[in-house]
Amino acid sequence: MPLDPDTIIGDVNGRLGRNSFLVTDEVFTDFQFQVEVRMVERGNSGIQFRSDYREKDGVVFGYQAEIDEKSRAWSGGIFEEGRRGWLDNLKDNPAGRQAFRLDEWNHYFIQAKGNDMRVWVNGVSTAHLVDDEPLLEGFLGLQVHGGNSGRFHWRNPRLRRL
């Protein structure tokens, strides 16, 4: 399958260790962001939003809409990278757990408005978080976990400020 020249490719390439991130220079508060993602080689990834990094060690922290190939099927859940961990997994959302399709393009729609964050995968609501300790601004980013494998393609990113 030929790639569109505007496709962004994230590849673990056998790098063990830290996650890698392609992030915006700009900071966003309330927004709607959508992008299509395809998992080409099994691995773990995510879409960072309202994220930042600590100067002293370069560790990224913030919200992440999960892209997950594991059998638990939590793609579209909200994980807080570098801080509290899982904030809204898909354990009790059977419809959401079936939304992500391996080996196909998947449409992610993320909305952040105040302390209310929502994620849809392929039109199915996968996560809804009203956070008592919200991060109210930060960059957007595409993340690839460190590890033995993982290759991801992203295309058609669109952002709308609210």
mmCIF file of C-alpha atoms in Angstrom:
data_model
loop_
_atom_site.group_PDB
_atom_site.id
_atom_site.type_symbol
_atom_site.label_atom_id
_atom_site.label_comp_id
_atom_site.label_asym_id
_atom_site.label_seq_id
_atom_site.Cartn_x
_atom_site.Cartn_y
_atom_site.Cartn_z
ATOM 1 C CA MET A 1 0.000 0.000 0.000
ATOM 2 C CA PRO A 2 1.629 3.299 -1.050
ATOM 3 C CA LEU A 3 1.889 5.970 1.608
ATOM 4 C CA ASP A 4 0.571 9.475 1.276
ATOM 5 C CA PRO A 5 3.626 11.796 1.340
ATOM 6 C CA ASP A 6 2.047 13.609 4.311
ATOM 7 C CA THR A 7 1.931 10.460 6.475
ATOM 8 C CA ILE A 8 3.886 10.734 9.740
ATOM 9 C CA ILE A 9 5.741 7.546 10.651
ATOM 10 C CA GLY A 10 6.647 6.565 14.216
ATOM 11 C CA ASP A 11 8.947 3.570 14.524
ATOM 12 C CA VAL A 12 10.417 1.940 17.641
ATOM 13 C CA ASN A 13 13.121 0.379 15.455
ATOM 14 C CA GLY A 14 14.343 -1.850 18.295
ATOM 15 C CA ARG A 15 15.200 1.067 20.601
ATOM 16 C CA LEU A 16 14.868 -0.089 24.183
ATOM 17 C CA GLY A 17 14.428 2.560 26.823
ATOM 18 C CA ARG A 18 12.508 5.818 26.802
ATOM 19 C CA ASN A 19 9.431 6.691 24.826
ATOM 20 C CA SER A 20 9.798 9.145 21.949
ATOM 21 C CA PHE A 21 7.545 12.087 21.127
ATOM 22 C CA LEU A 22 6.886 14.368 18.165
ATOM 23 C CA VAL A 23 5.319 17.450 19.753
ATOM 24 C CA THR A 24 3.945 20.839 18.781
ATOM 25 C CA ASP A 25 5.815 24.017 19.660
ATOM 26 C CA GLU A 26 2.497 25.628 20.493
ATOM 27 C CA VAL A 27 0.519 25.168 23.716
ATOM 28 C CA PHE A 28 -3.229 24.490 23.593
ATOM 29 C CA THR A 29 -6.028 24.811 26.148
ATOM 30 C CA ASP A 30 -9.570 23.977 24.964
ATOM 31 C CA PHE A 31 -9.676 22.203 21.589
ATOM 32 C CA GLN A 32 -10.876 19.380 19.392
ATOM 33 C CA PHE A 33 -8.164 17.323 17.726
ATOM 34 C CA GLN A 34 -8.625 14.512 15.268
ATOM 35 C CA VAL A 35 -6.190 12.273 13.453
ATOM 36 C CA GLU A 36 -6.133 8.896 11.757
ATOM 37 C CA VAL A 37 -3.672 6.270 12.988
ATOM 38 C CA ARG A 38 -2.723 2.844 11.720
ATOM 39 C CA MET A 39 -0.672 0.327 13.672
ATOM 40 C CA VAL A 40 1.625 -1.204 11.041
ATOM 41 C CA GLU A 41 3.715 -3.272 13.469
ATOM 42 C CA ARG A 42 2.397 -4.280 16.906
ATOM 43 C CA GLY A 43 3.472 -2.034 19.757
ATOM 44 C CA ASN A 44 2.193 0.677 22.042
ATOM 45 C CA SER A 45 1.659 4.320 21.285
ATOM 46 C CA GLY A 46 -0.510 7.281 22.130
ATOM 47 C CA ILE A 47 -1.601 10.810 21.359
ATOM 48 C CA GLN A 48 -0.391 13.269 23.989
ATOM 49 C CA PHE A 49 -2.535 16.297 24.789
ATOM 50 C CA ARG A 50 -2.209 19.067 27.348
ATOM 51 C CA SER A 51 1.268 17.727 27.972
ATOM 52 C CA ASP A 52 4.593 19.223 29.014
ATOM 53 C CA TYR A 53 8.038 18.038 30.062
ATOM 54 C CA ARG A 54 10.214 18.520 33.127
ATOM 55 C CA GLU A 55 13.338 20.558 32.364
ATOM 56 C CA LYS A 56 15.569 18.634 34.806
ATOM 57 C CA ASP A 57 15.124 15.188 33.251
ATOM 58 C CA GLY A 58 13.163 15.750 30.012
ATOM 59 C CA VAL A 59 10.344 13.439 31.154
ATOM 60 C CA VAL A 60 7.052 14.109 29.390
ATOM 61 C CA PHE A 61 3.879 14.251 31.469
ATOM 62 C CA GLY A 62 0.272 14.845 30.556
ATOM 63 C CA TYR A 63 -2.794 13.206 29.118
ATOM 64 C CA GLN A 64 -2.536 10.487 26.501
ATOM 65 C CA ALA A 65 -5.208 8.871 24.356
ATOM 66 C CA GLU A 66 -3.946 5.292 24.283
ATOM 67 C CA ILE A 67 -3.147 3.283 21.144
ATOM 68 C CA ASP A 68 -2.874 -0.272 22.427
ATOM 69 C CA GLU A 69 -2.461 -3.624 20.679
ATOM 70 C CA LYS A 70 -2.820 -5.726 23.828
ATOM 71 C CA SER A 71 -5.735 -8.093 24.349
ATOM 72 C CA ARG A 72 -7.134 -5.815 27.092
ATOM 73 C CA ALA A 73 -8.167 -3.480 24.225
ATOM 74 C CA TRP A 74 -7.855 -0.107 25.994
ATOM 75 C CA SER A 75 -7.240 1.971 22.828
ATOM 76 C CA GLY A 76 -8.921 5.334 23.333
ATOM 77 C CA GLY A 77 -8.585 5.271 27.107
ATOM 78 C CA ILE A 78 -6.992 8.225 28.910
ATOM 79 C CA PHE A 79 -3.625 7.581 30.566
ATOM 80 C CA GLU A 80 -1.683 10.315 32.343
ATOM 81 C CA GLU A 81 1.910 9.929 31.209
ATOM 82 C CA GLY A 82 4.567 10.658 33.828
ATOM 83 C CA ARG A 83 2.131 11.207 36.723
ATOM 84 C CA ARG A 84 -1.011 9.356 37.849
ATOM 85 C CA GLY A 85 -1.261 6.566 35.255
ATOM 86 C CA TRP A 86 -4.658 5.304 34.089
ATOM 87 C CA LEU A 87 -7.451 7.843 34.623
ATOM 88 C CA ASP A 88 -10.103 6.286 32.357
ATOM 89 C CA ASN A 89 -9.411 2.812 31.012
ATOM 90 C CA LEU A 90 -11.900 0.775 29.020
ATOM 91 C CA LYS A 91 -12.376 -2.029 31.552
ATOM 92 C CA ASP A 92 -16.115 -1.262 31.874
ATOM 93 C CA ASN A 93 -16.686 -0.098 28.285
ATOM 94 C CA PRO A 94 -17.214 -3.152 26.030
ATOM 95 C CA ALA A 95 -18.307 -1.067 23.021
ATOM 96 C CA GLY A 96 -15.214 1.129 23.379
ATOM 97 C CA ARG A 97 -12.963 -1.934 23.615
ATOM 98 C CA GLN A 98 -14.189 -3.075 20.197
ATOM 99 C CA ALA A 99 -13.752 0.309 18.481
ATOM 100 C CA PHE A 100 -10.042 0.078 17.559
ATOM 101 C CA ARG A 101 -9.312 -2.086 14.518
ATOM 102 C CA LEU A 102 -5.863 -3.645 14.215
ATOM 103 C CA ASP A 103 -4.234 -3.336 10.779
ATOM 104 C CA GLU A 104 -6.674 -0.609 9.654
ATOM 105 C CA TRP A 105 -6.828 3.175 9.777
ATOM 106 C CA ASN A 106 -8.537 4.357 12.982
ATOM 107 C CA HIS A 107 -10.027 7.800 13.487
ATOM 108 C CA TYR A 108 -9.293 9.429 16.874
ATOM 109 C CA PHE A 109 -11.279 12.467 18.039
ATOM 110 C CA ILE A 110 -10.129 14.142 21.257
ATOM 111 C CA GLN A 111 -11.931 17.028 22.948
ATOM 112 C CA ALA A 112 -10.568 18.944 25.922
ATOM 113 C CA LYS A 113 -12.723 21.661 27.454
ATOM 114 C CA GLY A 114 -11.892 22.877 30.952
ATOM 115 C CA ASN A 115 -11.579 19.813 33.175
ATOM 116 C CA ASP A 116 -13.711 17.683 30.805
ATOM 117 C CA MET A 117 -11.828 15.380 28.408
ATOM 118 C CA ARG A 118 -13.408 12.986 25.909
ATOM 119 C CA VAL A 119 -12.062 10.528 23.360
ATOM 120 C CA TRP A 120 -13.809 8.762 20.493
ATOM 121 C CA VAL A 121 -12.273 6.032 18.318
ATOM 122 C CA ASN A 122 -13.992 5.402 15.000
ATOM 123 C CA GLY A 123 -17.039 7.318 16.257
ATOM 124 C CA VAL A 124 -17.377 5.241 19.463
ATOM 125 C CA SER A 125 -17.048 6.968 22.844
ATOM 126 C CA THR A 126 -14.074 5.339 24.560
ATOM 127 C CA ALA A 127 -13.286 7.716 27.433
ATOM 128 C CA HIS A 128 -14.885 10.558 29.351
ATOM 129 C CA LEU A 129 -12.911 12.103 32.180
ATOM 130 C CA VAL A 130 -13.896 15.010 34.409
ATOM 131 C CA ASP A 131 -10.606 15.585 36.211
ATOM 132 C CA ASP A 132 -10.421 17.069 39.728
ATOM 133 C CA GLU A 133 -6.706 17.823 39.179
ATOM 134 C CA PRO A 134 -6.704 18.924 35.536
ATOM 135 C CA LEU A 135 -3.803 20.025 33.403
ATOM 136 C CA LEU A 136 -5.437 22.944 31.578
ATOM 137 C CA GLU A 137 -2.866 23.536 28.835
ATOM 138 C CA GLY A 138 0.007 21.887 27.058
ATOM 139 C CA PHE A 139 1.374 20.643 23.767
ATOM 140 C CA LEU A 140 -0.043 17.963 21.487
ATOM 141 C CA GLY A 141 2.192 15.080 20.533
ATOM 142 C CA LEU A 142 2.463 11.717 18.878
ATOM 143 C CA GLN A 143 4.115 9.131 21.105
ATOM 144 C CA VAL A 144 5.851 5.829 20.438
ATOM 145 C CA HIS A 145 6.794 3.632 23.406
ATOM 146 C CA GLY A 146 10.314 2.337 23.662
ATOM 147 C CA GLY A 147 10.547 -1.441 23.308
ATOM 148 C CA ASN A 148 11.260 -4.196 20.846
ATOM 149 C CA SER A 149 8.649 -3.366 18.220
ATOM 150 C CA GLY A 150 6.072 -0.868 17.075
ATOM 151 C CA ARG A 151 5.437 1.089 13.895
ATOM 152 C CA PHE A 152 2.646 3.614 13.532
ATOM 153 C CA HIS A 153 1.377 5.841 10.742
ATOM 154 C CA TRP A 154 -0.582 9.046 11.354
ATOM 155 C CA ARG A 155 -2.379 11.132 8.748
ATOM 156 C CA ASN A 156 -4.867 13.992 8.377
ATOM 157 C CA PRO A 157 -4.343 15.764 11.713
ATOM 158 C CA ARG A 158 -6.874 18.544 12.289
ATOM 159 C CA LEU A 159 -7.180 20.938 15.222
ATOM 160 C CA ARG A 160 -10.006 23.273 16.175
ATOM 161 C CA ARG A 161 -9.634 25.623 19.113
ATOM 162 C CA LEU A 162 -12.722 26.010 21.298
#
